[in-house]
Coordinates of C-alpha atoms in Angstrom, one line a residue:
M19 CA -18.8 -35.7 -45.4
T20 CA -19.8 -32.4 -45.1
E21 CA -17.5 -29.8 -43.7
T22 CA -19.3 -29.5 -40.6
T23 CA -19.5 -32.9 -39.9
Q24 CA -15.9 -33.0 -40.2
L25 CA -15.3 -30.4 -37.8
A26 CA -17.6 -31.5 -35.4
I27 CA -15.2 -35.4 -35.7
G28 CA -12.4 -33.9 -35.6
R29 CA -13.0 -31.4 -32.5
P30 CA -10.6 -31.2 -29.7
A31 CA -10.8 -32.9 -26.6
S32 CA -10.7 -29.8 -24.5
L33 CA -13.8 -28.6 -27.0
V34 CA -16.1 -31.1 -26.0
T35 CA -15.5 -30.9 -22.2
D36 CA -16.2 -27.6 -22.1
R37 CA -20.2 -29.1 -22.7
V38 CA -20.3 -29.9 -19.6
P39 CA -22.6 -28.3 -17.0
G40 CA -20.6 -25.8 -14.9
G41 CA -22.3 -27.0 -12.2
A42 CA -20.6 -30.4 -12.6
T43 CA -17.6 -29.1 -13.2
A44 CA -17.7 -26.9 -10.2
L45 CA -19.0 -30.0 -8.3
R46 CA -16.3 -32.6 -9.6
G47 CA -13.1 -29.3 -8.8
L48 CA -14.5 -29.6 -5.2
V49 CA -14.5 -32.8 -4.6
A50 CA -11.2 -32.9 -6.1
R51 CA -9.9 -30.6 -3.5
P52 CA -11.1 -31.7 0.1
T53 CA -9.7 -29.0 1.7
L54 CA -11.6 -26.7 -0.2
T55 CA -14.8 -28.4 -0.2
V56 CA -14.4 -28.2 4.0
A57 CA -14.0 -24.5 4.0
V58 CA -16.7 -23.6 1.7
L59 CA -19.2 -26.1 3.8
W60 CA -17.8 -24.5 6.7
L61 CA -18.7 -21.0 5.6
A62 CA -22.0 -21.8 4.3
L63 CA -22.3 -23.1 8.1
V64 CA -21.2 -19.7 9.9
V65 CA -23.7 -18.1 7.0
L66 CA -26.6 -19.9 8.5
A67 CA -25.5 -19.8 12.4
A68 CA -26.0 -15.6 11.0
L69 CA -29.2 -16.1 9.1
L70 CA -31.1 -18.4 11.5
P71 CA -29.1 -19.2 14.6
G72 CA -32.6 -20.8 16.1
A73 CA -32.0 -23.3 13.1
L74 CA -28.9 -24.4 14.7
S75 CA -29.5 -23.5 18.5
H76 CA -32.4 -23.8 20.7
H77 CA -30.8 -22.6 23.8
D78 CA -31.2 -18.8 25.1
P79 CA -27.8 -17.1 24.8
L80 CA -28.9 -14.9 27.6
A81 CA -30.4 -17.0 30.1
A82 CA -28.6 -18.0 33.0
D83 CA -29.3 -21.0 35.2
P84 CA -26.3 -20.3 38.4
A85 CA -26.9 -24.6 39.3
V86 CA -24.8 -25.4 36.1
K87 CA -22.5 -22.3 35.9
L88 CA -18.5 -23.6 34.2
T89 CA -20.1 -27.0 33.3
A90 CA -17.6 -28.8 31.1
P91 CA -18.7 -29.5 27.3
D92 CA -21.2 -32.8 27.3
A93 CA -24.6 -33.8 25.6
A94 CA -26.8 -31.3 27.3
H95 CA -24.4 -28.3 26.6
W96 CA -22.0 -29.1 23.7
F97 CA -19.5 -25.9 24.2
G98 CA -20.3 -26.6 28.2
T99 CA -21.4 -23.3 30.0
D100 CA -19.9 -19.8 31.3
Q101 CA -19.5 -18.6 34.8
L102 CA -23.5 -17.0 35.0
G103 CA -24.7 -20.9 33.7
R104 CA -25.1 -19.6 29.5
D105 CA -25.0 -22.3 26.9
L106 CA -21.9 -21.4 25.3
Y107 CA -22.3 -23.1 22.1
A108 CA -25.8 -20.6 21.7
R109 CA -23.8 -17.7 22.3
V110 CA -21.0 -18.6 19.6
V111 CA -23.8 -19.2 17.4
H112 CA -25.6 -16.1 18.2
G113 CA -22.7 -14.2 18.2
T114 CA -22.0 -15.2 14.7
A115 CA -24.1 -12.2 12.9
L116 CA -22.2 -9.5 14.7
T117 CA -18.5 -10.8 14.1
L118 CA -19.9 -11.6 10.1
Q119 CA -21.6 -8.5 9.6
A120 CA -18.7 -5.9 10.8
A121 CA -16.7 -7.9 9.1
I122 CA -18.6 -7.9 5.9
L123 CA -18.9 -4.3 6.8
A124 CA -15.4 -3.8 7.0
T125 CA -14.1 -5.5 4.0
L126 CA -17.0 -3.0 1.5
I127 CA -15.2 -0.3 3.2
G128 CA -11.9 -1.7 2.6
L129 CA -13.1 -2.8 -1.3
V130 CA -15.2 0.1 -2.2
G131 CA -12.7 3.0 -0.9
G132 CA -8.9 1.3 -2.2
S133 CA -11.1 0.6 -5.2
V134 CA -11.9 4.5 -5.7
F135 CA -8.5 5.6 -4.4
G136 CA -7.1 3.3 -6.8
L137 CA -8.8 4.1 -9.8
L138 CA -8.4 7.8 -9.5
A139 CA -4.7 7.1 -8.9
G140 CA -4.1 4.7 -12.0
F141 CA -6.1 6.1 -14.4
V142 CA -5.0 10.6 -13.8
G143 CA -2.1 9.7 -12.8
G144 CA 0.6 12.9 -12.4
V145 CA -0.2 14.3 -8.7
V146 CA -2.8 12.8 -8.1
D147 CA -0.9 9.5 -8.2
T148 CA 1.6 10.4 -6.6
V149 CA -0.5 12.2 -3.5
L150 CA -2.5 9.3 -3.3
M151 CA 0.3 6.6 -3.0
R152 CA 2.3 8.4 -0.7
V153 CA -1.1 9.0 1.5
A154 CA -1.4 5.1 1.3
D155 CA 2.5 4.5 1.9
V156 CA 1.9 6.6 5.3
L157 CA -0.8 4.0 6.2
L158 CA 0.6 1.2 5.2
A159 CA 4.0 2.0 7.4
I160 CA 1.2 2.4 10.5
P161 CA 0.1 -1.2 11.6
S162 CA -3.3 -2.5 10.7
L163 CA -4.7 -3.1 14.1
L164 CA -2.6 0.0 15.6
L165 CA -4.4 2.0 13.1
S166 CA -8.0 0.6 14.0
L167 CA -7.4 1.4 17.9
T168 CA -6.8 4.9 16.8
I169 CA -10.0 5.1 15.0
V170 CA -12.1 3.5 17.0
T171 CA -11.3 5.3 19.9
V172 CA -12.4 8.4 17.6
L173 CA -15.0 6.9 17.3
G174 CA -16.4 5.3 20.0
F175 CA -17.2 1.7 21.2
G176 CA -19.2 -0.6 19.1
T177 CA -19.8 -2.9 16.2
V178 CA -20.3 -0.9 13.6
N179 CA -17.7 1.7 14.7
V180 CA -15.1 -1.1 14.7
A181 CA -16.4 -2.7 11.3
V182 CA -15.7 1.0 10.1
A183 CA -12.0 1.2 11.4
V184 CA -10.9 -1.8 10.2
G185 CA -12.5 -1.2 7.0
V186 CA -10.5 2.0 7.2
A187 CA -7.4 0.6 8.0
S188 CA -7.3 -2.1 4.7
I189 CA -8.1 1.0 2.2
A190 CA -4.5 1.2 1.9
T191 CA -4.0 -1.8 0.6
I192 CA -6.6 -2.4 -2.0
A193 CA -5.4 1.0 -3.0
R194 CA -2.0 -0.5 -4.1
I195 CA -3.2 -3.6 -6.1
M196 CA -5.9 -1.7 -7.9
R197 CA -3.6 1.1 -8.9
S198 CA -1.1 -1.5 -10.2
E199 CA -4.0 -3.4 -11.8
V200 CA -5.1 -0.2 -13.6
V201 CA -1.8 1.3 -14.4
R202 CA -1.5 -2.1 -16.5
V203 CA -5.0 -1.9 -18.2
R204 CA -4.6 2.0 -19.5
T205 CA -2.0 1.2 -21.7
A206 CA -4.0 -1.9 -23.6
Q207 CA -5.0 -1.5 -27.0
Y208 CA -8.8 -2.2 -26.1
V209 CA -8.2 0.6 -24.1
E210 CA -6.6 3.1 -26.6
A211 CA -9.4 1.7 -29.1
A212 CA -11.9 2.8 -27.0
T213 CA -10.6 6.0 -26.3
A214 CA -9.7 6.5 -30.0
N215 CA -13.4 6.3 -30.8
G216 CA -14.6 8.7 -28.7
N217 CA -15.7 7.4 -25.9
R218 CA -15.8 9.8 -22.7
W219 CA -12.9 9.1 -20.3
W220 CA -15.8 8.1 -17.2
R221 CA -17.2 5.2 -20.0
V222 CA -13.4 4.5 -20.5
L223 CA -12.9 3.9 -17.1
L224 CA -16.4 2.1 -16.0
V225 CA -16.6 0.1 -19.0
H226 CA -13.2 -1.2 -20.1
V227 CA -10.6 -0.4 -17.1
L228 CA -12.6 -1.2 -13.9
P229 CA -14.2 -4.7 -15.4
N230 CA -10.2 -6.2 -16.5
A231 CA -8.7 -4.1 -13.2
A232 CA -11.0 -5.8 -10.5
G233 CA -10.1 -9.3 -10.2
P234 CA -7.3 -9.3 -7.7
V235 CA -8.7 -6.7 -5.8
L236 CA -11.8 -8.6 -5.3
V237 CA -9.2 -11.8 -4.6
L238 CA -7.6 -9.7 -2.4
A239 CA -11.1 -8.8 -0.7
A240 CA -12.3 -12.5 -0.1
L241 CA -8.4 -12.6 1.5
E242 CA -9.5 -9.2 4.0
F243 CA -13.0 -10.9 5.0
G244 CA -10.7 -13.7 6.9
T245 CA -8.3 -10.4 7.9
A246 CA -11.7 -8.5 8.7
I247 CA -12.9 -11.3 11.3
L248 CA -9.5 -11.7 13.2
A249 CA -9.1 -7.5 13.4
V250 CA -12.9 -7.4 14.6
S251 CA -12.6 -10.2 17.2
S252 CA -9.2 -8.7 18.6
L253 CA -10.7 -5.0 19.1
S254 CA -14.2 -7.2 20.8
F255 CA -11.5 -8.7 22.7
L256 CA -9.7 -5.5 23.8
G257 CA -13.5 -4.4 25.0
Y258 CA -14.2 -2.1 21.7
G259 CA -17.2 -4.1 19.8
A260 CA -20.4 -5.0 21.6
Q261 CA -21.1 -4.6 25.1
P262 CA -22.1 -7.1 27.5
P263 CA -24.6 -9.3 27.6
A264 CA -24.4 -9.0 23.8
P265 CA -22.8 -12.2 22.2
E266 CA -19.7 -11.6 20.1
W267 CA -17.1 -14.0 19.3
G268 CA -13.9 -11.8 20.5
S269 CA -16.1 -10.7 24.0
L270 CA -16.4 -14.1 24.6
V271 CA -12.8 -14.8 24.2
S272 CA -12.3 -11.6 26.6
T273 CA -14.7 -13.2 29.2
G274 CA -13.0 -16.8 29.2
R275 CA -10.0 -15.5 30.1
D276 CA -10.4 -14.9 33.9
Y277 CA -11.3 -18.9 33.8
I278 CA -9.0 -20.0 31.7
A279 CA -6.9 -22.0 34.5
T280 CA -10.2 -23.8 35.7
S281 CA -12.6 -23.6 32.6
W282 CA -10.4 -23.8 29.6
W283 CA -13.3 -24.6 26.8
L284 CA -14.7 -20.2 27.6
T285 CA -11.5 -19.3 25.4
T286 CA -10.4 -22.0 23.2
I287 CA -13.5 -23.2 21.8
P288 CA -14.6 -19.3 20.1
G289 CA -11.0 -18.8 19.7
L290 CA -10.9 -22.3 17.4
V291 CA -14.5 -21.0 15.8
I292 CA -12.7 -17.8 14.7
A293 CA -9.2 -19.4 13.7
V294 CA -11.3 -22.0 11.5
T295 CA -13.3 -19.4 10.0
V296 CA -10.2 -17.2 9.0
L297 CA -8.3 -20.3 7.6
A298 CA -12.0 -21.0 5.9
G299 CA -12.1 -17.8 4.3
N300 CA -8.3 -17.3 3.2
R301 CA -8.7 -20.7 1.4
V302 CA -11.6 -19.9 -0.6
A303 CA -9.5 -16.6 -1.6
R304 CA -6.8 -18.9 -2.6
A305 CA -8.8 -21.2 -4.6
L306 CA -10.5 -17.7 -6.6
D307 CA -6.5 -16.2 -7.0
T308 CA -5.7 -19.7 -8.6
E309 CA -8.8 -20.3 -10.9
R310 CA -7.9 -16.3 -12.0
R311 CA -4.7 -17.1 -13.1
A312 CA -5.5 -20.4 -14.7
V313 CA -8.6 -18.4 -16.8
R314 CA -5.7 -15.5 -17.8

């Protein structure tokens, strides 16, 4: 028997299972975790509603029909109608795009801005680290919603301005995490070896430090996505987001609060959609963090 055959026969079972296709492994992982499966399916549905709202609803979200105003949920209007007779289901579906775009933009602003500040603070150190982290401490001392309100008041109304305000408010948190990971990675042997081999500092930073420090930051960004949806909806509820008659999740809840005593669905159903989406995003973020820790 050749040495190759002996190695093949004596190969550990854990290595043999590595040959299972990645897609099949991922599918089995979803089946084994039903809450994660539900979260992924819900987020996929939300993305579909944002990209192709017409595929999920055939009603015009702006078309009013006073004859059916304040109708409770039924077969014709799944989520009921509002005070003008507009189909609430259509307005929730078509409002997904504005809310999702604002949340994604806010997450990207927080991720990019926080990563840049965290990289500089952790890699350069010294006075730069001290100044940037003291600024981050000041921002973290201010409640994020209050900080977002202050920023959006300066910028003005609108979905984009709301997204910018929410994104800026999350920079300090991401910067803190990125800085701590960069401090941990920059003392690793492979980083010291890359520096000793004559690599320029920016190459060491981008090729060796950033990829190995980005894991926890990306997980935090996934978690911040759910928080961004909640923050964007909160600011829209207060009237800083898209202006009527444009549908947006937070503004839908705000509009229905005047009729909550008689028409509970106007606030309850959009509120439940927001809550389920935030919980689904948090569940996926927790799964990503678990996988990252397992790989370590």
